[in-house]
mmCIF file of C-alpha atoms and ligand atoms in Angstrom:
data_model
loop_
_atom_site.group_PDB
_atom_site.id
_atom_site.type_symbol
_atom_site.label_atom_id
_atom_site.label_comp_id
_atom_site.label_asym_id
_atom_site.label_seq_id
_atom_site.Cartn_x
_atom_site.Cartn_y
_atom_site.Cartn_z
ATOM 1 C CA MET A 1379 0.026 0.585 0.109
ATOM 2 C CA SER A 1380 3.151 2.175 -0.449
ATOM 3 C CA ASN A 1381 1.649 4.397 -2.901
ATOM 4 C CA LEU A 1382 -0.917 5.337 -1.775
ATOM 5 C CA SER A 1383 -1.329 8.777 0.436
ATOM 6 C CA LYS A 1384 -2.571 8.471 3.972
ATOM 7 C CA ASN A 1385 -4.920 10.958 4.736
ATOM 8 C CA GLY A 1386 -6.201 8.713 8.292
ATOM 9 C CA LYS A 1387 -9.092 10.554 8.111
ATOM 10 C CA ARG A 1388 -11.460 8.585 10.614
ATOM 11 C CA ILE A 1389 -14.773 7.973 9.032
ATOM 12 C CA TYR A 1390 -17.740 5.971 10.958
ATOM 13 C CA ILE A 1391 -19.379 2.827 9.243
ATOM 14 C CA GLN A 1392 -23.094 1.859 10.823
ATOM 15 C CA GLU A 1393 -23.831 -1.186 8.832
ATOM 16 C CA VAL A 1394 -27.258 -1.189 8.646
ATOM 17 C CA SER A 1395 -27.893 -4.465 5.781
ATOM 18 C CA VAL A 1396 -30.416 -6.603 8.172
ATOM 19 C CA ARG A 1397 -32.696 -3.675 9.050
ATOM 20 C CA ASP A 1398 -32.808 -2.530 5.466
ATOM 21 C CA GLY A 1399 -31.576 -5.361 3.765
ATOM 22 C CA PHE A 1400 -33.462 -8.089 5.755
ATOM 23 C CA GLN A 1401 -36.935 -5.954 5.449
ATOM 24 C CA MET A 1402 -36.703 -6.010 1.619
ATOM 25 C CA GLU A 1403 -36.607 -9.855 0.941
ATOM 26 C CA PRO A 1404 -39.133 -12.390 0.229
ATOM 27 C CA ILE A 1405 -38.162 -14.688 2.777
ATOM 28 C CA PHE A 1406 -38.508 -15.014 6.730
ATOM 29 C CA ILE A 1407 -34.663 -15.315 7.392
ATOM 30 C CA PRO A 1408 -34.734 -17.490 10.925
ATOM 31 C CA THR A 1409 -34.387 -15.267 14.265
ATOM 32 C CA ASP A 1410 -30.912 -17.614 14.935
ATOM 33 C CA ARG A 1411 -29.436 -16.599 11.506
ATOM 34 C CA LYS A 1412 -30.231 -12.617 12.242
ATOM 35 C CA VAL A 1413 -28.522 -13.079 16.042
ATOM 36 C CA GLU A 1414 -25.717 -15.591 14.771
ATOM 37 C CA PHE A 1415 -25.253 -12.859 11.280
ATOM 38 C CA ILE A 1416 -25.638 -10.212 13.459
ATOM 39 C CA ASN A 1417 -22.772 -11.578 15.666
ATOM 40 C CA GLY A 1418 -20.243 -12.088 13.226
ATOM 41 C CA LEU A 1419 -20.552 -8.511 12.043
ATOM 42 C CA SER A 1420 -19.655 -7.228 15.702
ATOM 43 C CA ARG A 1421 -16.566 -8.148 15.318
ATOM 44 C CA THR A 1422 -15.619 -6.366 12.200
ATOM 45 C CA GLY A 1423 -14.978 -3.282 13.384
ATOM 46 C CA LEU A 1424 -17.925 -1.237 12.033
ATOM 47 C CA ALA A 1425 -18.981 1.966 14.190
ATOM 48 C CA LYS A 1426 -23.185 0.993 14.334
ATOM 49 C CA ILE A 1427 -25.432 -1.799 13.917
ATOM 50 C CA GLU A 1428 -29.078 -1.223 13.243
ATOM 51 C CA VAL A 1429 -30.201 -4.276 14.381
ATOM 52 C CA THR A 1430 -34.185 -4.234 13.232
ATOM 53 C CA SER A 1431 -36.814 -1.747 13.228
ATOM 54 C CA PHE A 1432 -40.059 -1.529 15.459
ATOM 55 C CA THR A 1433 -42.281 -1.091 13.253
ATOM 56 C CA SER A 1434 -45.652 -2.560 12.857
ATOM 57 C CA PRO A 1435 -45.371 -6.529 11.761
ATOM 58 C CA LYS A 1436 -48.576 -5.648 9.658
ATOM 59 C CA ALA A 1437 -45.885 -3.198 7.300
ATOM 60 C CA ILE A 1438 -42.324 -5.216 7.458
ATOM 61 C CA PRO A 1439 -43.166 -9.213 8.508
ATOM 62 C CA ALA A 1440 -39.622 -9.614 7.622
ATOM 63 C CA LEU A 1441 -38.658 -7.478 11.156
ATOM 64 C CA ALA A 1442 -41.444 -9.791 12.813
ATOM 65 C CA ASP A 1443 -38.726 -10.904 15.704
ATOM 66 C CA ALA A 1444 -37.426 -8.169 16.942
ATOM 67 C CA GLU A 1445 -37.726 -8.120 20.319
ATOM 68 C CA ALA A 1446 -35.942 -11.352 19.681
ATOM 69 C CA VAL A 1447 -33.280 -10.476 17.873
ATOM 70 C CA MET A 1448 -32.375 -7.779 20.364
ATOM 71 C CA CYS A 1449 -32.284 -9.144 23.251
ATOM 72 C CA ARG A 1450 -30.252 -11.923 22.477
ATOM 73 C CA ILE A 1451 -27.513 -10.783 19.954
ATOM 74 C CA ASP A 1452 -24.270 -10.276 21.761
ATOM 75 C CA ARG A 1453 -23.106 -6.499 22.479
ATOM 76 C CA VAL A 1454 -19.485 -6.394 21.459
ATOM 77 C CA PRO A 1455 -17.903 -3.597 23.360
ATOM 78 C CA GLY A 1456 -17.577 -0.406 21.082
ATOM 79 C CA VAL A 1457 -20.149 -1.027 19.133
ATOM 80 C CA GLU A 1458 -23.262 0.787 19.041
ATOM 81 C CA TYR A 1459 -26.734 -1.533 18.517
ATOM 82 C CA ALA A 1460 -29.493 0.533 17.000
ATOM 83 C CA ALA A 1461 -32.716 0.420 15.717
ATOM 84 C CA LEU A 1462 -34.821 2.083 13.553
ATOM 85 C CA VAL A 1463 -38.632 3.952 15.153
ATOM 86 C CA PRO A 1464 -41.341 4.940 13.584
ATOM 87 C CA ASN A 1465 -44.059 5.718 16.309
ATOM 88 C CA MET A 1466 -44.687 5.668 20.037
ATOM 89 C CA ARG A 1467 -45.290 2.028 20.360
ATOM 90 C CA GLY A 1468 -41.475 1.274 18.767
ATOM 91 C CA CYS A 1469 -39.406 3.442 21.019
ATOM 92 C CA GLU A 1470 -41.592 1.500 23.901
ATOM 93 C CA ARG A 1471 -40.966 -1.735 22.693
ATOM 94 C CA ALA A 1472 -37.018 -0.731 21.792
ATOM 95 C CA LEU A 1473 -36.394 0.721 24.990
ATOM 96 C CA SER A 1474 -37.393 -2.605 26.861
ATOM 97 C CA CYS A 1475 -35.202 -4.248 24.874
ATOM 98 C CA GLY A 1476 -32.174 -1.759 25.943
ATOM 99 C CA VAL A 1477 -31.024 0.178 22.156
ATOM 100 C CA ASP A 1478 -28.071 2.232 22.803
ATOM 101 C CA GLU A 1479 -29.629 4.490 20.296
ATOM 102 C CA ILE A 1480 -32.931 5.288 18.057
ATOM 103 C CA ASN A 1481 -33.202 5.777 14.863
ATOM 104 C CA LEU A 1482 -36.719 7.611 14.508
ATOM 105 C CA VAL A 1483 -38.150 7.637 11.014
ATOM 106 C CA MET A 1484 -39.437 10.190 8.414
ATOM 107 C CA SER A 1485 -39.758 11.727 5.209
ATOM 108 C CA ALA A 1486 -39.085 14.887 3.538
ATOM 109 C CA SER A 1487 -41.640 14.577 1.354
ATOM 110 C CA ASP A 1488 -45.245 14.757 2.083
ATOM 111 C CA SER A 1489 -46.532 11.720 -0.328
ATOM 112 C CA HIS A 1490 -43.656 9.436 1.337
ATOM 113 C CA ASN A 1491 -44.033 10.293 4.209
ATOM 114 C CA MET A 1492 -48.371 8.740 4.224
ATOM 115 C CA ALA A 1493 -46.611 5.818 1.755
ATOM 116 C CA ASN A 1494 -44.337 4.381 4.136
ATOM 117 C CA LEU A 1495 -46.287 6.028 7.720
ATOM 118 C CA ARG A 1496 -49.495 6.893 7.627
ATOM 119 C CA MET A 1497 -48.796 9.871 8.802
ATOM 120 C CA THR A 1498 -47.983 13.324 8.101
ATOM 121 C CA PRO A 1499 -44.319 15.462 8.080
ATOM 122 C CA GLN A 1500 -46.198 17.157 10.608
ATOM 123 C CA GLN A 1501 -47.769 14.053 12.968
ATOM 124 C CA SER A 1502 -44.631 12.635 12.506
ATOM 125 C CA LEU A 1503 -43.177 15.341 14.228
ATOM 126 C CA GLU A 1504 -45.783 15.536 16.341
ATOM 127 C CA GLN A 1505 -45.059 11.597 17.308
ATOM 128 C CA PHE A 1506 -40.810 12.477 17.646
ATOM 129 C CA GLU A 1507 -41.750 15.128 20.135
ATOM 130 C CA GLN A 1508 -43.370 12.723 22.472
ATOM 131 C CA ILE A 1509 -40.251 10.122 22.121
ATOM 132 C CA VAL A 1510 -37.822 12.571 22.386
ATOM 133 C CA ALA A 1511 -39.830 13.810 26.574
ATOM 134 C CA ALA A 1512 -39.888 10.156 27.077
ATOM 135 C CA VAL A 1513 -37.258 8.498 26.526
ATOM 136 C CA GLY A 1514 -35.966 11.887 28.484
ATOM 137 C CA GLY A 1515 -31.980 11.204 27.719
ATOM 138 C CA ARG A 1516 -31.534 7.613 28.499
ATOM 139 C CA VAL A 1517 -30.751 6.459 24.667
ATOM 140 C CA ARG A 1518 -29.214 8.469 21.865
ATOM 141 C CA LEU A 1519 -31.466 10.080 19.551
ATOM 142 C CA ASN A 1520 -31.231 10.097 15.401
ATOM 143 C CA ALA A 1521 -33.440 11.332 13.247
ATOM 144 C CA SER A 1522 -33.505 9.659 10.237
ATOM 145 C CA LEU A 1523 -34.365 11.660 6.856
ATOM 146 C CA SER A 1524 -36.082 9.858 4.285
ATOM 147 C CA THR A 1525 -36.183 11.158 0.733
ATOM 148 C CA THR A 1526 -33.855 13.973 1.305
ATOM 149 C CA PHE A 1527 -32.375 14.248 -1.775
ATOM 150 C CA GLY A 1528 -35.923 13.029 -4.209
ATOM 151 C CA CYS A 1529 -39.402 10.999 -3.667
ATOM 152 C CA PRO A 1530 -40.493 8.535 -6.212
ATOM 153 C CA PHE A 1531 -43.901 9.948 -5.747
ATOM 154 C CA ASP A 1532 -43.259 13.888 -5.105
ATOM 155 C CA GLY A 1533 -40.532 14.258 -7.458
ATOM 156 C CA GLU A 1534 -37.162 17.515 -6.186
ATOM 157 C CA VAL A 1535 -37.742 17.702 -2.361
ATOM 158 C CA PRO A 1536 -36.854 21.470 -1.766
ATOM 159 C CA LEU A 1537 -33.219 22.409 0.606
ATOM 160 C CA SER A 1538 -35.016 24.537 2.530
ATOM 161 C CA ARG A 1539 -38.062 22.372 3.171
ATOM 162 C CA VAL A 1540 -35.303 19.605 4.321
ATOM 163 C CA LEU A 1541 -33.227 22.221 6.815
ATOM 164 C CA ASP A 1542 -36.476 23.371 8.143
ATOM 165 C CA THR A 1543 -36.555 19.575 9.242
ATOM 166 C CA VAL A 1544 -33.442 18.734 10.277
ATOM 167 C CA ALA A 1545 -34.368 23.049 12.047
ATOM 168 C CA ARG A 1546 -36.602 20.599 14.477
ATOM 169 C CA PHE A 1547 -35.705 17.506 14.988
ATOM 170 C CA VAL A 1548 -32.270 19.911 16.299
ATOM 171 C CA ASP A 1549 -34.882 22.101 17.993
ATOM 172 C CA MET A 1550 -35.970 19.004 19.877
ATOM 173 C CA GLY A 1551 -32.635 17.552 20.924
ATOM 174 C CA VAL A 1552 -32.041 15.402 19.185
ATOM 175 C CA ASP A 1553 -28.154 13.643 19.175
ATOM 176 C CA GLY A 1554 -27.831 12.558 15.815
ATOM 177 C CA VAL A 1555 -29.417 13.409 11.516
ATOM 178 C CA THR A 1556 -29.211 10.845 9.081
ATOM 179 C CA LEU A 1557 -30.338 12.787 5.529
ATOM 180 C CA CYS A 1558 -31.494 9.472 3.551
ATOM 181 C CA ASP A 1559 -31.334 9.123 -0.252
ATOM 182 C CA THR A 1560 -33.937 6.271 0.063
ATOM 183 C CA THR A 1561 -34.148 5.827 -3.786
ATOM 184 C CA GLY A 1562 -31.262 6.767 -5.079
ATOM 185 C CA MET A 1563 -31.750 9.397 -7.056
ATOM 186 C CA ALA A 1564 -29.102 12.020 -5.688
ATOM 187 C CA ASN A 1565 -26.384 13.275 -7.025
ATOM 188 C CA PRO A 1566 -22.659 13.816 -6.442
ATOM 189 C CA ALA A 1567 -23.560 17.754 -7.293
ATOM 190 C CA GLN A 1568 -26.369 17.818 -5.207
ATOM 191 C CA VAL A 1569 -25.204 15.689 -2.219
ATOM 192 C CA ALA A 1570 -22.285 18.673 -1.742
ATOM 193 C CA ARG A 1571 -24.430 20.828 -2.006
ATOM 194 C CA VAL A 1572 -27.188 19.469 0.577
ATOM 195 C CA CYS A 1573 -24.852 18.694 2.863
ATOM 196 C CA ASP A 1574 -22.329 21.508 2.306
ATOM 197 C CA ALA A 1575 -25.841 23.631 3.779
ATOM 198 C CA ALA A 1576 -26.223 20.748 7.400
ATOM 199 C CA ARG A 1577 -22.867 21.294 8.410
ATOM 200 C CA GLN A 1578 -22.101 25.768 7.508
ATOM 201 C CA ARG A 1579 -25.608 25.802 9.916
ATOM 202 C CA TRP A 1580 -24.982 23.182 12.384
ATOM 203 C CA PRO A 1581 -21.432 22.856 12.718
ATOM 204 C CA ASP A 1582 -21.570 20.696 15.969
ATOM 205 C CA MET A 1583 -24.479 18.075 14.809
ATOM 206 C CA VAL A 1584 -23.574 14.286 14.257
ATOM 207 C CA PHE A 1585 -24.836 13.888 10.132
ATOM 208 C CA THR A 1586 -24.971 10.495 8.911
ATOM 209 C CA ALA A 1587 -24.858 9.798 4.960
ATOM 210 C CA HIS A 1588 -26.683 7.384 3.468
ATOM 211 C CA PHE A 1589 -26.901 5.856 0.427
ATOM 212 C CA HIS A 1590 -28.974 3.124 -2.084
ATOM 213 C CA ASN A 1591 -27.004 3.314 -4.926
ATOM 214 C CA THR A 1592 -30.637 2.056 -6.978
ATOM 215 C CA ARG A 1593 -29.098 4.493 -9.891
ATOM 216 C CA GLY A 1594 -24.982 3.501 -9.853
ATOM 217 C CA MET A 1595 -24.249 6.662 -7.916
ATOM 218 C CA GLY A 1596 -24.026 5.767 -5.209
ATOM 219 C CA LEU A 1597 -20.195 5.714 -3.879
ATOM 220 C CA ALA A 1598 -19.636 8.616 -6.116
ATOM 221 C CA ASN A 1599 -22.299 10.412 -3.114
ATOM 222 C CA VAL A 1600 -20.334 9.144 -0.439
ATOM 223 C CA LEU A 1601 -16.735 10.747 -1.991
ATOM 224 C CA ALA A 1602 -19.119 13.552 -2.599
ATOM 225 C CA ALA A 1603 -20.008 14.252 1.565
ATOM 226 C CA ALA A 1604 -17.226 13.230 2.890
ATOM 227 C CA GLN A 1605 -15.361 16.001 0.037
ATOM 228 C CA SER A 1606 -17.973 18.318 2.330
ATOM 229 C CA GLY A 1607 -16.988 16.198 6.350
ATOM 230 C CA ILE A 1608 -19.606 14.283 6.716
ATOM 231 C CA ASP A 1609 -17.268 11.058 7.939
ATOM 232 C CA ARG A 1610 -20.199 8.473 9.093
ATOM 233 C CA PHE A 1611 -21.611 6.365 6.958
ATOM 234 C CA ASP A 1612 -24.373 3.939 6.792
ATOM 235 C CA ALA A 1613 -24.676 1.368 4.624
ATOM 236 C CA SER A 1614 -25.370 -2.895 2.983
ATOM 237 C CA LEU A 1615 -22.867 -5.641 3.055
ATOM 238 C CA GLY A 1616 -23.647 -6.821 -0.229
ATOM 239 C CA GLY A 1617 -25.319 -4.412 -1.438
ATOM 240 C CA LEU A 1618 -28.633 -5.606 -0.344
ATOM 241 C CA GLY A 1619 -31.949 -3.310 0.568
ATOM 242 C CA GLY A 1620 -34.573 -0.595 0.284
ATOM 243 C CA CYS A 1621 -37.769 0.417 0.898
ATOM 244 C CA PRO A 1622 -41.293 -1.688 0.652
ATOM 245 C CA PHE A 1623 -42.907 1.631 0.157
ATOM 246 C CA ALA A 1624 -40.989 2.996 -2.637
ATOM 247 C CA PRO A 1625 -41.872 1.953 -5.762
ATOM 248 C CA GLY A 1626 -38.925 0.994 -7.235
ATOM 249 C CA ALA A 1627 -36.351 1.249 -4.221
ATOM 250 C CA SER A 1628 -33.259 -1.209 -3.931
ATOM 251 C CA GLY A 1629 -30.542 -2.262 -2.940
ATOM 252 C CA ASN A 1630 -27.746 0.372 0.171
ATOM 253 C CA VAL A 1631 -24.058 1.348 -1.126
ATOM 254 C CA CYS A 1632 -22.048 -1.444 -0.460
ATOM 255 C CA THR A 1633 -20.299 -1.378 2.861
ATOM 256 C CA GLU A 1634 -17.537 -3.671 1.402
ATOM 257 C CA ASP A 1635 -17.697 -1.823 -1.668
ATOM 258 C CA MET A 1636 -17.533 1.109 0.098
ATOM 259 C CA VAL A 1637 -14.542 0.407 3.468
ATOM 260 C CA HIS A 1638 -12.333 -1.486 -0.170
ATOM 261 C CA MET A 1639 -12.851 2.268 -2.099
ATOM 262 C CA LEU A 1640 -12.520 4.758 1.389
ATOM 263 C CA GLU A 1641 -9.275 2.883 2.488
ATOM 264 C CA ALA A 1642 -7.872 1.860 -0.970
ATOM 265 C CA MET A 1643 -7.949 6.853 -0.937
ATOM 266 C CA GLY A 1644 -6.398 6.495 2.953
ATOM 267 C CA TYR A 1645 -9.478 6.380 4.678
ATOM 268 C CA ASP A 1646 -9.844 5.198 7.951
ATOM 269 C CA THR A 1647 -12.390 2.854 8.532
ATOM 270 C CA GLY A 1648 -11.266 0.808 11.004
ATOM 271 C CA VAL A 1649 -13.207 -1.744 9.446
ATOM 272 C CA ASP A 1650 -11.578 -5.003 8.482
ATOM 273 C CA LEU A 1651 -11.636 -5.865 5.719
ATOM 274 C CA GLU A 1652 -11.437 -9.708 5.203
ATOM 275 C CA ALA A 1653 -13.552 -9.890 8.640
ATOM 276 C CA LEU A 1654 -16.194 -8.385 6.530
ATOM 277 C CA LEU A 1655 -15.850 -9.645 2.827
ATOM 278 C CA VAL A 1656 -16.205 -13.363 5.239
ATOM 279 C CA ARG A 1657 -19.527 -12.282 6.195
ATOM 280 C CA ALA A 1658 -20.906 -10.845 2.898
ATOM 281 C CA ARG A 1659 -19.961 -13.944 1.377
ATOM 282 C CA GLN A 1660 -22.174 -15.695 4.246
ATOM 283 C CA LEU A 1661 -25.133 -13.621 2.451
ATOM 284 C CA PRO A 1662 -26.213 -15.108 -0.592
ATOM 285 C CA ASP A 1663 -26.926 -18.004 1.733
ATOM 286 C CA ILE A 1664 -29.000 -16.510 3.710
ATOM 287 C CA VAL A 1665 -30.890 -14.539 1.577
ATOM 288 C CA GLN A 1666 -31.202 -16.770 -0.899
ATOM 289 C CA HIS A 1667 -30.596 -15.153 -3.640
ATOM 290 C CA ASP A 1668 -26.901 -13.526 -5.624
ATOM 291 C CA ILE A 1669 -26.187 -10.115 -4.171
ATOM 292 C CA PRO A 1670 -24.973 -7.341 -5.960
ATOM 293 C CA GLY A 1671 -21.353 -6.326 -4.856
ATOM 294 C CA GLN A 1672 -18.630 -6.560 -6.088
ATOM 295 C CA VAL A 1673 -15.845 -6.246 -3.741
ATOM 296 C CA VAL A 1674 -16.417 -9.797 -2.935
ATOM 297 C CA LYS A 1675 -16.382 -11.230 -6.329
ATOM 298 C CA ALA A 1676 -13.094 -8.852 -7.703
ATOM 299 C CA GLY A 1677 -11.557 -9.538 -4.531
ATOM 300 C CA PRO A 1678 -9.836 -6.329 -3.440
ATOM 301 C CA TRP A 1679 -7.675 -3.852 -5.661
ATOM 302 C CA THR A 1680 -5.033 -5.704 -3.721
ATOM 303 C CA ARG A 1681 -5.668 -9.101 -5.876
ATOM 304 C CA ARG A 1682 -2.914 -10.501 -7.913
ATOM 305 C CA TYR A 1683 -2.854 -13.184 -10.831
ATOM 306 C CA PRO A 1684 0.020 -15.142 -11.738
ATOM 307 C CA VAL A 1685 1.367 -14.128 -14.995
ATOM 308 C CA PRO A 1686 0.160 -16.124 -17.894
ATOM 309 C CA ALA A 1687 3.757 -18.902 -18.565
ATOM 310 C CA ALA A 1688 3.621 -17.924 -22.074
ATOM 311 C CA LYS A 1689 3.809 -14.318 -22.244
ATOM 312 C CA ALA A 1690 6.029 -14.724 -19.470
ATOM 313 C CA ALA A 1691 8.447 -16.972 -20.999
ATOM 314 C CA GLN A 1692 8.556 -14.289 -24.101
ATOM 315 C CA GLY A 1693 8.626 -11.089 -21.855
ATOM 316 C CA ALA A 1694 5.575 -10.098 -22.622
HETATM 317 N N1 LIG B 2210 -44.772 -1.698 16.779
HETATM 318 C C1 LIG B 2210 -45.830 -2.607 16.673
HETATM 319 N N2 LIG B 2210 -47.078 -2.377 16.310
HETATM 320 C C2 LIG B 2210 -47.522 -1.494 16.389
HETATM 321 C C3 LIG B 2210 -47.050 -0.309 16.191
HETATM 322 C C4 LIG B 2210 -45.537 -0.576 16.521
HETATM 323 N N3 LIG B 2210 -44.207 0.296 16.067
HETATM 324 N N4 LIG B 2210 -47.419 1.063 15.576
HETATM 325 C C5 LIG B 2210 -48.099 0.473 14.860
HETATM 326 N N5 LIG B 2210 -48.499 -0.920 15.380
HETATM 327 C C6 LIG B 2210 -50.115 -1.072 15.316
HETATM 328 C C7 LIG B 2210 -51.253 -0.992 16.395
HETATM 329 O O1 LIG B 2210 -50.399 -2.028 17.444
HETATM 330 C C8 LIG B 2210 -52.731 -2.060 15.402
HETATM 331 O O2 LIG B 2210 -52.296 -3.762 15.353
HETATM 332 P P1 LIG B 2210 -53.714 -3.720 15.540
HETATM 333 O O3 LIG B 2210 -53.817 -3.993 13.787
HETATM 334 O O4 LIG B 2210 -53.551 -5.298 15.345
HETATM 335 O O5 LIG B 2210 -54.640 -3.227 16.850
HETATM 336 C C9 LIG B 2210 -51.248 -2.192 13.891
HETATM 337 O O6 LIG B 2210 -50.046 -2.056 13.916
HETATM 338 C C10 LIG B 2210 -52.170 -0.312 13.164
HETATM 339 O O7 LIG B 2210 -52.044 0.740 13.890
HETATM 340 P P2 LIG B 2210 -51.582 2.093 13.819
HETATM 341 O O8 LIG B 2210 -51.350 2.679 14.499
HETATM 342 O O9 LIG B 2210 -52.825 2.991 13.239
HETATM 343 O O10 LIG B 2210 -50.860 1.570 12.671
HETATM 344 P P3 LIG B 2210 -50.889 2.274 11.429
HETATM 345 O O11 LIG B 2210 -50.830 0.982 10.518
HETATM 346 O O12 LIG B 2210 -51.128 4.054 10.438
HETATM 347 O O13 LIG B 2210 -48.952 2.384 10.909
HETATM 348 C C11 LIG B 2210 -47.025 2.303 11.099
HETATM 349 C C12 LIG B 2210 -48.584 3.562 10.824
HETATM 350 C C13 LIG B 2210 -45.838 3.795 11.451
HETATM 351 C C14 LIG B 2210 -47.057 1.386 12.500
HETATM 352 C C15 LIG B 2210 -47.072 1.878 10.271
HETATM 353 O O14 LIG B 2210 -47.420 2.214 9.041
HETATM 354 C C16 LIG B 2210 -45.071 1.563 10.122
HETATM 355 O O15 LIG B 2210 -44.887 -0.136 10.785
HETATM 356 N N6 LIG B 2210 -44.567 1.474 8.925
HETATM 357 C C17 LIG B 2210 -42.518 1.624 8.401
HETATM 358 C C18 LIG B 2210 -42.653 1.381 7.728
HETATM 359 C C19 LIG B 2210 -40.528 0.610 7.212
HETATM 360 O O16 LIG B 2210 -40.428 0.552 8.420
HETATM 361 N N7 LIG B 2210 -40.505 1.042 6.447
HETATM 362 C C20 LIG B 2210 -39.361 0.475 6.407
HETATM 363 C C21 LIG B 2210 -37.715 2.347 6.826
HETATM 364 S S1 LIG B 2210 -38.550 2.608 6.050
HETATM 365 ZN ZN1 LIG B 2211 -32.434 3.054 3.772
#
């Protein structure tokens, strides 16, 4: 790796395959397999794992075992264990399982919030306010803003609307905010604009970026956000993922591909890529289909092949 510049900048990797990924799978992955898989992920150097979601089991049947999974996984020191929560009921369930962080979710756009959560954004904000009061600082609270970079129903979401919603989160006193590109509509120039605006207005807020690779712009968007100073990224092993209530949604940015790119560029992700690849290779058997990740197939850029014998003899 001597030809690489080591900028040494720390980037925190937050794994969402077992929530954003598994929620989209048509088969129900048995609880034991989820627990075993998460226990493996916990030992790869990831900063955070979004373990499950405490949503209605009718809305997301794939994660109907949220309590069992959350309560049975190993809690490896240094890893934060989070869960997605849409409402007060979900908050109570998450607290009963001792989560480290509740990740509140709502959309920047009206139509996606209605399709996904059956609430207006205003109603979601009211739920959040009640949750913040009920939690009373017992666990960390993060707010995820879906469709920040565009809505599959309403189209472009004005930056002013995104910032106004983030301002509500900040006023409530959340510990972190995630800017989510739910259906891969973001492009790198837009990502730079949105992230710069958010970071300039709230320089001390902990921002995460959450991209989907639906249109092949995922890693380019990660890079644009990193260059805007974002240092936390959600990603999904194998590139699984997608919202069942957003037409055309597909996988998140692939964790191992993202770690591979960032490490090659000299960022410090804290993640052991080889250990992550061991887990990625288990996924096709768990989800019963091929996965879109690329490094798991090609191997890291450091991979070398033997020089073909005939060419070596010719000195070619
Ligand atoms: N956990 C478990 N059950 C819940 C729940 C929660 N957090 N919130 C509501 N419910 C139950 C209610 O008890 C009720 O059950 P019943 O039919 O047996 O009486 C049922 O779900 C409907 O409750 P209601 O408050 O009317 O909710 P809703 O039908 O309007 O749905 C949400 C609202 C938010 C619960 C639902 O849309 C949801 O869970 N969405 C999650 C979407 C998601 O995760 N998307 C992908 C990630 S972005
Ligand atoms: Zn997502």
